[in-house]
Amino acid sequence: MNKKRLFVVISLVIAVNAISSLSYISTAKAAKINAMKLYNKHCNACHDKNGKPTNFGKELATTDFTDKNWQANTTDEKIIKQITDGTTEKMMPFKDKMSADEIGVLVPVIRNFAKK
Ligand code: HEC
């Protein structure tokens, strides 16, 4: 391979990588925005936008998602189950309001509250 061709090939590889990483970022961003929208729409009566209980939530002894201890002792499966099935007389189930995918994208939202 002569030098000029090598340069063209390398430039192409770099360009393709740049495009694919860019689209990865925007997909991740879009997913995050939608997940935050879902969270703000369905959860904010009891869980505020920073993951802490609202005043109303406090009366129900709502979980504080910024609590690192709680985060360390729960699993993604438990979070999904809670959103799906709720807790009787405390938190309503969301299985009829959201798809499994929508419930799934809320897991990283909840996990992120403890990282700030
Ligand atoms: C009516 C108030 C209310 C709403 C709305 C609500 N929650 Fe909750 N949530 C609670 C309460 C109360 C608890 C504590 C339940 C318990 O102790 O069993 C809780 C606990 C949780 C937990 C943690 C359970 C655990 O293992 O400690 C998760 C995760 C959760 N909620 C996610 C959500 C998400 C996501 C939404 C929106 C889709 C939502 N909640 C909407 C009241 C609410």
GROMACS .gro file of N, CA and C and ligand atoms in nm:
model
  391
    1MET      N    1   0.084  -0.120   0.000
    1MET     CA    2   0.000   0.000   0.000
    1MET      C    3   0.088   0.125   0.000
    2ASN      N    4   0.063   0.216  -0.094
    2ASN     CA    5   0.146   0.338  -0.091
    2ASN      C    6   0.095   0.434   0.016
    3LYS      N    7   0.178   0.535   0.042
    3LYS     CA    8   0.147   0.624   0.155
    3LYS      C    9   0.014   0.697   0.141
    4LYS      N   10  -0.013   0.739   0.016
    4LYS     CA   11  -0.136   0.816  -0.004
    4LYS      C   12  -0.261   0.731   0.027
    5ARG      N   13  -0.257   0.605  -0.021
    5ARG     CA   14  -0.372   0.516   0.004
    5ARG      C   15  -0.388   0.487   0.153
    6LEU      N   16  -0.273   0.466   0.217
    6LEU     CA   17  -0.276   0.439   0.360
    6LEU      C   18  -0.343   0.556   0.434
    7PHE      N   19  -0.306   0.677   0.391
    7PHE     CA   20  -0.364   0.797   0.454
    7PHE      C   21  -0.517   0.801   0.436
    8VAL      N   22  -0.561   0.769   0.313
    8VAL     CA   23  -0.705   0.770   0.285
    8VAL      C   24  -0.776   0.668   0.374
    9VAL      N   25  -0.716   0.549   0.385
    9VAL     CA   26  -0.779   0.443   0.465
    9VAL      C   27  -0.788   0.487   0.612
   10ILE      N   28  -0.678   0.541   0.663
   10ILE     CA   29  -0.677   0.583   0.804
   10ILE      C   30  -0.780   0.695   0.828
   11SER      N   31  -0.785   0.790   0.734
   11SER     CA   32  -0.882   0.900   0.749
   11SER      C   33  -1.025   0.845   0.754
   12LEU      N   34  -1.050   0.747   0.668
   12LEU     CA   35  -1.183   0.687   0.665
   12LEU      C   36  -1.217   0.621   0.798
   13VAL      N   37  -1.122   0.546   0.851
   13VAL     CA   38  -1.145   0.477   0.978
   13VAL      C   39  -1.177   0.579   1.087
   14ILE      N   40  -1.099   0.687   1.089
   14ILE     CA   41  -1.122   0.790   1.191
   14ILE      C   42  -1.261   0.852   1.173
   15ALA      N   43  -1.297   0.881   1.048
   15ALA     CA   44  -1.427   0.944   1.023
   15ALA      C   45  -1.541   0.852   1.067
   16VAL      N   46  -1.530   0.724   1.031
   16VAL     CA   47  -1.637   0.630   1.067
   16VAL      C   48  -1.649   0.620   1.219
   17ASN      N   49  -1.534   0.612   1.287
   17ASN     CA   50  -1.538   0.607   1.434
   17ASN      C   51  -1.602   0.730   1.494
   18ALA      N   52  -1.567   0.845   1.437
   18ALA     CA   53  -1.622   0.970   1.491
   18ALA      C   54  -1.773   0.972   1.475
   19ILE      N   55  -1.820   0.930   1.357
   19ILE     CA   56  -1.964   0.931   1.333
   19ILE      C   57  -2.035   0.833   1.427
   20SER      N   58  -1.978   0.712   1.440
   20SER     CA   59  -2.049   0.614   1.523
   20SER      C   60  -2.047   0.656   1.670
   21SER      N   61  -1.937   0.718   1.716
   21SER     CA   62  -1.938   0.757   1.858
   21SER      C   63  -2.033   0.875   1.879
   22LEU      N   64  -2.041   0.964   1.780
   22LEU     CA   65  -2.136   1.075   1.791
   22LEU      C   66  -2.279   1.025   1.801
   23SER      N   67  -2.315   0.929   1.715
   23SER     CA   68  -2.453   0.883   1.717
   23SER      C   69  -2.479   0.805   1.846
   24TYR      N   70  -2.373   0.741   1.899
   24TYR     CA   71  -2.392   0.671   2.026
   24TYR      C   72  -2.429   0.772   2.135
   25ILE      N   73  -2.356   0.884   2.138
   25ILE     CA   74  -2.383   0.986   2.241
   25ILE      C   75  -2.525   1.040   2.228
   26SER      N   76  -2.565   1.071   2.103
   26SER     CA   77  -2.698   1.132   2.093
   26SER      C   78  -2.808   1.031   2.125
   27THR      N   79  -2.787   0.903   2.095
   27THR     CA   80  -2.887   0.802   2.131
   27THR      C   81  -2.897   0.793   2.283
   28ALA      N   82  -2.781   0.789   2.348
   28ALA     CA   83  -2.780   0.779   2.493
   28ALA      C   84  -2.848   0.901   2.554
   29LYS      N   85  -2.819   1.018   2.498
   29LYS     CA   86  -2.879   1.141   2.547
   29LYS      C   87  -3.031   1.138   2.531
   30ALA      N   88  -3.076   1.097   2.413
   30ALA     CA   89  -3.219   1.091   2.386
   30ALA      C   90  -3.286   0.996   2.484
   31ALA      N   91  -3.222   0.882   2.507
   31ALA     CA   92  -3.280   0.785   2.600
   31ALA      C   93  -3.290   0.846   2.739
   32LYS      N   94  -3.188   0.924   2.776
   32LYS     CA   95  -3.187   0.983   2.909
   32LYS      C   96  -3.298   1.087   2.922
   33ILE      N   97  -3.315   1.169   2.819
   33ILE     CA   98  -3.419   1.271   2.824
   33ILE      C   99  -3.556   1.205   2.836
   34ASN      N  100  -3.580   1.103   2.756
   34ASN     CA  101  -3.709   1.036   2.763
   34ASN      C  102  -3.731   0.972   2.899
   35ALA      N  103  -3.626   0.912   2.953
   35ALA     CA  104  -3.638   0.848   3.082
   35ALA      C  105  -3.668   0.952   3.190
   36MET      N  106  -3.600   1.067   3.182
   36MET     CA  107  -3.625   1.173   3.280
   36MET      C  108  -3.769   1.225   3.267
   37LYS      N  109  -3.816   1.233   3.142
   37LYS     CA  110  -3.955   1.276   3.120
   37LYS      C  111  -4.052   1.180   3.186
   38LEU      N  112  -4.026   1.051   3.163
   38LEU     CA  113  -4.112   0.948   3.223
   38LEU      C  114  -4.111   0.959   3.374
   39TYR      N  115  -3.989   0.975   3.428
   39TYR     CA  116  -3.974   0.984   3.573
   39TYR      C  117  -4.052   1.105   3.625
   40ASN      N  118  -4.032   1.220   3.560
   40ASN     CA  119  -4.099   1.341   3.607
   40ASN      C  120  -4.251   1.331   3.593
   41LYS      N  121  -4.296   1.258   3.493
   41LYS     CA  122  -4.439   1.245   3.472
   41LYS      C  123  -4.504   1.151   3.574
   42HIS      N  124  -4.443   1.036   3.596
   42HIS     CA  125  -4.509   0.932   3.676
   42HIS      C  126  -4.467   0.928   3.823
   43CYS      N  127  -4.350   0.978   3.854
   43CYS     CA  128  -4.294   0.951   3.987
   43CYS      C  129  -4.288   1.072   4.077
   44ASN      N  130  -4.302   1.193   4.018
   44ASN     CA  131  -4.266   1.312   4.096
   44ASN      C  132  -4.365   1.353   4.204
   45ALA      N  133  -4.476   1.281   4.217
   45ALA     CA  134  -4.565   1.311   4.330
   45ALA      C  135  -4.496   1.270   4.460
   46CYS      N  136  -4.415   1.168   4.454
   46CYS     CA  137  -4.353   1.114   4.576
   46CYS      C  138  -4.200   1.119   4.574
   47HIS      N  139  -4.140   1.104   4.454
   47HIS     CA  140  -3.994   1.109   4.441
   47HIS      C  141  -3.961   1.237   4.363
   48ASP      N  142  -3.883   1.329   4.423
   48ASP     CA  143  -3.859   1.456   4.353
   48ASP      C  144  -3.752   1.442   4.244
   49LYS      N  145  -3.723   1.552   4.172
   49LYS     CA  146  -3.635   1.543   4.056
   49LYS      C  147  -3.490   1.514   4.094
   50ASN      N  148  -3.457   1.521   4.221
   50ASN     CA  149  -3.323   1.484   4.267
   50ASN      C  150  -3.320   1.347   4.333
   51GLY      N  151  -3.435   1.276   4.329
   51GLY     CA  152  -3.438   1.141   4.384
   51GLY      C  153  -3.473   1.134   4.532
   52LYS      N  154  -3.504   1.250   4.590
   52LYS     CA  155  -3.541   1.252   4.732
   52LYS      C  156  -3.692   1.247   4.747
   53PRO      N  157  -3.743   1.205   4.863
   53PRO     CA  158  -3.889   1.205   4.881
   53PRO      C  159  -3.944   1.348   4.880
   54THR      N  160  -4.059   1.367   4.818
   54THR     CA  161  -4.129   1.496   4.825
   54THR      C  162  -4.193   1.504   4.964
   55ASN      N  163  -4.253   1.620   4.997
   55ASN     CA  164  -4.322   1.630   5.126
   55ASN      C  165  -4.432   1.526   5.137
   56PHE      N  166  -4.506   1.508   5.028
   56PHE     CA  167  -4.610   1.405   5.026
   56PHE      C  168  -4.546   1.267   5.040
   57GLY      N  169  -4.436   1.248   4.968
   57GLY     CA  170  -4.364   1.120   4.974
   57GLY      C  171  -4.317   1.086   5.114
   58LYS      N  172  -4.274   1.188   5.188
   58LYS     CA  173  -4.225   1.164   5.325
   58LYS      C  174  -4.331   1.101   5.413
   59GLU      N  175  -4.457   1.142   5.391
   59GLU     CA  176  -4.565   1.085   5.472
   59GLU      C  177  -4.583   0.936   5.446
   60LEU      N  178  -4.541   0.891   5.329
   60LEU     CA  179  -4.554   0.749   5.295
   60LEU      C  180  -4.423   0.673   5.322
   61ALA      N  181  -4.325   0.742   5.380
   61ALA     CA  182  -4.192   0.684   5.403
   61ALA      C  183  -4.129   0.636   5.272
   62THR      N  184  -4.126   0.728   5.176
   62THR     CA  185  -4.071   0.698   5.044
   62THR      C  186  -3.919   0.683   5.048
   63THR      N  187  -3.870   0.590   4.971
   63THR     CA  188  -3.725   0.564   4.962
   63THR      C  189  -3.650   0.687   4.908
   64ASP      N  190  -3.535   0.717   4.970
   64ASP     CA  191  -3.447   0.824   4.923
   64ASP      C  192  -3.342   0.763   4.830
   65PHE      N  193  -3.352   0.795   4.699
   65PHE     CA  194  -3.261   0.732   4.601
   65PHE      C  195  -3.118   0.785   4.610
   66THR      N  196  -3.095   0.894   4.684
   66THR     CA  197  -2.958   0.946   4.699
   66THR      C  198  -2.885   0.873   4.812
   67ASP      N  199  -2.957   0.788   4.884
   67ASP     CA  200  -2.898   0.713   4.995
   67ASP      C  201  -2.805   0.603   4.941
   68LYS      N  202  -2.675   0.623   4.958
   68LYS     CA  203  -2.577   0.528   4.901
   68LYS      C  204  -2.591   0.389   4.961
   69ASN      N  205  -2.633   0.385   5.086
   69ASN     CA  206  -2.654   0.259   5.154
   69ASN      C  207  -2.768   0.180   5.089
   70TRP      N  208  -2.877   0.251   5.059
   70TRP     CA  209  -2.990   0.187   4.992
   70TRP      C  210  -2.946   0.138   4.854
   71GLN      N  211  -2.873   0.225   4.781
   71GLN     CA  212  -2.827   0.189   4.646
   71GLN      C  213  -2.742   0.062   4.650
   72ALA      N  214  -2.653   0.055   4.750
   72ALA     CA  215  -2.562  -0.059   4.758
   72ALA      C  216  -2.636  -0.188   4.790
   73ASN      N  217  -2.749  -0.176   4.859
   73ASN     CA  218  -2.820  -0.296   4.903
   73ASN      C  219  -2.938  -0.336   4.817
   74THR      N  220  -2.958  -0.264   4.705
   74THR     CA  221  -3.066  -0.304   4.617
   74THR      C  222  -3.007  -0.357   4.487
   75THR      N  223  -3.090  -0.418   4.404
   75THR     CA  224  -3.043  -0.467   4.274
   75THR      C  225  -3.132  -0.405   4.166
   76ASP      N  226  -3.082  -0.408   4.042
   76ASP     CA  227  -3.162  -0.356   3.931
   76ASP      C  228  -3.294  -0.434   3.922
   77GLU      N  229  -3.288  -0.564   3.949
   77GLU     CA  230  -3.408  -0.648   3.942
   77GLU      C  231  -3.511  -0.602   4.045
   78LYS      N  232  -3.464  -0.569   4.167
   78LYS     CA  233  -3.557  -0.522   4.271
   78LYS      C  234  -3.620  -0.389   4.232
   79ILE      N  235  -3.541  -0.301   4.169
   79ILE     CA  236  -3.593  -0.171   4.126
   79ILE      C  237  -3.702  -0.193   4.022
   80ILE      N  238  -3.675  -0.282   3.926
   80ILE     CA  239  -3.774  -0.312   3.821
   80ILE      C  240  -3.901  -0.370   3.883
   81LYS      N  241  -3.883  -0.461   3.978
   81LYS     CA  242  -3.998  -0.525   4.041
   81LYS      C  243  -4.082  -0.422   4.118
   82GLN      N  244  -4.012  -0.331   4.187
   82GLN     CA  245  -4.085  -0.227   4.262
   82GLN      C  246  -4.170  -0.140   4.169
   83ILE      N  247  -4.109  -0.099   4.058
   83ILE     CA  248  -4.184  -0.013   3.965
   83ILE      C  249  -4.300  -0.092   3.903
   84THR      N  250  -4.275  -0.217   3.871
   84THR     CA  251  -4.377  -0.301   3.809
   84THR      C  252  -4.493  -0.328   3.904
   85ASP      N  253  -4.461  -0.369   4.026
   85ASP     CA  254  -4.565  -0.417   4.118
   85ASP      C  255  -4.601  -0.319   4.231
   86GLY      N  256  -4.513  -0.220   4.259
   86GLY     CA  257  -4.541  -0.125   4.366
   86GLY      C  258  -4.540  -0.188   4.504
   87THR      N  259  -4.590  -0.112   4.601
   87THR     CA  260  -4.607  -0.162   4.738
   87THR      C  261  -4.748  -0.127   4.780
   88THR      N  262  -4.825  -0.223   4.828
   88THR     CA  263  -4.965  -0.200   4.866
   88THR      C  264  -4.976  -0.081   4.962
   89GLU      N  265  -5.068   0.009   4.932
   89GLU     CA  266  -5.098   0.127   5.014
   89GLU      C  267  -4.985   0.228   5.024
   90LYS      N  268  -4.876   0.210   4.948
   90LYS     CA  269  -4.767   0.306   4.952
   90LYS      C  270  -4.734   0.359   4.813
   91MET      N  271  -4.708   0.266   4.722
   91MET     CA  272  -4.673   0.305   4.585
   91MET      C  273  -4.752   0.218   4.488
   92MET      N  274  -4.816   0.285   4.391
   92MET     CA  275  -4.897   0.211   4.294
   92MET      C  276  -4.809   0.134   4.195
   93PRO      N  277  -4.859   0.021   4.144
   93PRO     CA  278  -4.783  -0.050   4.041
   93PRO      C  279  -4.789   0.024   3.907
   94PHE      N  280  -4.685   0.010   3.825
   94PHE     CA  281  -4.684   0.081   3.696
   94PHE      C  282  -4.692  -0.015   3.577
   95LYS      N  283  -4.716  -0.142   3.603
   95LYS     CA  284  -4.716  -0.239   3.492
   95LYS      C  285  -4.822  -0.211   3.387
   96ASP      N  286  -4.933  -0.145   3.424
   96ASP     CA  287  -5.035  -0.113   3.325
   96ASP      C  288  -5.015   0.024   3.261
   97LYS      N  289  -4.924   0.104   3.318
   97LYS     CA  290  -4.903   0.239   3.268
   97LYS      C  291  -4.781   0.251   3.178
   98MET      N  292  -4.683   0.160   3.195
   98MET     CA  293  -4.560   0.168   3.117
   98MET      C  294  -4.523   0.030   3.064
   99SER      N  295  -4.448   0.031   2.951
   99SER     CA  296  -4.400  -0.095   2.896
   99SER      C  297  -4.279  -0.141   2.976
  100ALA      N  298  -4.239  -0.266   2.955
  100ALA     CA  299  -4.120  -0.319   3.024
  100ALA      C  300  -3.997  -0.237   2.986
  101ASP      N  301  -3.988  -0.192   2.861
  101ASP     CA  302  -3.875  -0.109   2.818
  101ASP      C  303  -3.872   0.024   2.892
  102GLU      N  304  -3.989   0.084   2.906
  102GLU     CA  305  -3.996   0.213   2.976
  102GLU      C  306  -3.956   0.197   3.122
  103ILE      N  307  -4.001   0.088   3.183
  103ILE     CA  308  -3.962   0.062   3.322
  103ILE      C  309  -3.810   0.040   3.329
  104GLY      N  310  -3.757  -0.030   3.230
  104GLY     CA  311  -3.613  -0.057   3.227
  104GLY      C  312  -3.527   0.068   3.219
  105VAL      N  313  -3.567   0.168   3.139
  105VAL     CA  314  -3.484   0.288   3.127
  105VAL      C  315  -3.487   0.373   3.255
  106LEU      N  316  -3.580   0.344   3.344
  106LEU     CA  317  -3.584   0.420   3.470
  106LEU      C  318  -3.477   0.372   3.569
  107VAL      N  319  -3.426   0.250   3.547
  107VAL     CA  320  -3.324   0.198   3.639
  107VAL      C  321  -3.199   0.287   3.642
  108PRO      N  322  -3.137   0.320   3.526
  108PRO     CA  323  -3.021   0.410   3.532
  108PRO      C  324  -3.055   0.549   3.586
  109VAL      N  325  -3.179   0.595   3.566
  109VAL     CA  326  -3.219   0.725   3.622
  109VAL      C  327  -3.208   0.718   3.775
  110ILE      N  328  -3.262   0.611   3.832
  110ILE     CA  329  -3.261   0.595   3.977
  110ILE      C  330  -3.118   0.574   4.028
  111ARG      N  331  -3.039   0.495   3.954
  111ARG     CA  332  -2.899   0.473   3.993
  111ARG      C  333  -2.819   0.603   3.992
  112ASN      N  334  -2.849   0.692   3.896
  112ASN     CA  335  -2.772   0.816   3.882
  112ASN      C  336  -2.793   0.915   3.997
  113PHE      N  337  -2.904   0.904   4.067
  113PHE     CA  338  -2.930   0.999   4.174
  113PHE      C  339  -2.825   0.993   4.285
  114ALA      N  340  -2.763   0.878   4.301
  114ALA     CA  341  -2.664   0.863   4.409
  114ALA      C  342  -2.526   0.906   4.364
  115LYS      N  343  -2.508   0.934   4.236
  115LYS     CA  344  -2.374   0.962   4.184
  115LYS      C  345  -2.338   1.109   4.187
  116LYS      N  346  -2.433   1.195   4.222
  116LYS     CA  347  -2.406   1.338   4.219
  116LYS      C  348  -2.327   1.382   4.342
  117HEC     C1  349  -4.772   0.768   4.551
  117HEC     C2  350  -4.632   0.792   4.573
  117HEC     C3  351  -4.531   0.724   4.484
  117HEC     C4  352  -4.519   0.734   4.348
  117HEC     C5  353  -4.606   0.813   4.251
  117HEC     C6  354  -4.404   0.656   4.311
  117HEC     N1  355  -4.348   0.600   4.422
  117HEC    FE1  356  -4.181   0.484   4.431
  117HEC     N2  357  -4.202   0.465   4.630
  117HEC     C7  358  -4.302   0.521   4.705
  117HEC     C8  359  -4.294   0.472   4.842
  117HEC     C9  360  -4.388   0.509   4.955
  117HEC    C10  361  -4.183   0.385   4.848
  117HEC    C11  362  -4.135   0.301   4.964
  117HEC    C12  363  -4.204   0.166   4.943
  117HEC    C13  364  -4.171   0.062   5.046
  117HEC     O1  365  -4.114   0.096   5.149
  117HEC     O2  366  -4.206  -0.052   5.019
  117HEC    C14  367  -4.126   0.385   4.712
  117HEC    C15  368  -4.017   0.311   4.676
  117HEC    C16  369  -3.963   0.308   4.549
  117HEC    C17  370  -3.845   0.235   4.512
  117HEC    C18  371  -3.755   0.157   4.605
  117HEC    C19  372  -3.813   0.035   4.664
  117HEC    C20  373  -3.716  -0.021   4.763
  117HEC     O3  374  -3.663  -0.129   4.737
  117HEC     O4  375  -3.690   0.044   4.864
  117HEC    C21  376  -3.826   0.254   4.380
  117HEC    C22  377  -3.714   0.198   4.295
  117HEC    C23  378  -3.933   0.340   4.334
  117HEC     N3  379  -4.014   0.371   4.439
  117HEC    C24  380  -3.945   0.385   4.206
  117HEC    C25  381  -4.051   0.463   4.160
  117HEC    C26  382  -4.064   0.506   4.023
  117HEC    C27  383  -3.963   0.480   3.914
  117HEC    C28  384  -4.181   0.574   4.016
  117HEC    C29  385  -4.245   0.634   3.892
  117HEC    C30  386  -4.259   0.546   3.780
  117HEC    C31  387  -4.239   0.576   4.149
  117HEC     N4  388  -4.157   0.508   4.234
  117HEC    C32  389  -4.358   0.639   4.182
  117HEC    C33  390  -4.399   0.607   4.661
  117HEC    C34  391  -4.423   0.640   4.530
   0.00000   0.00000   0.00000
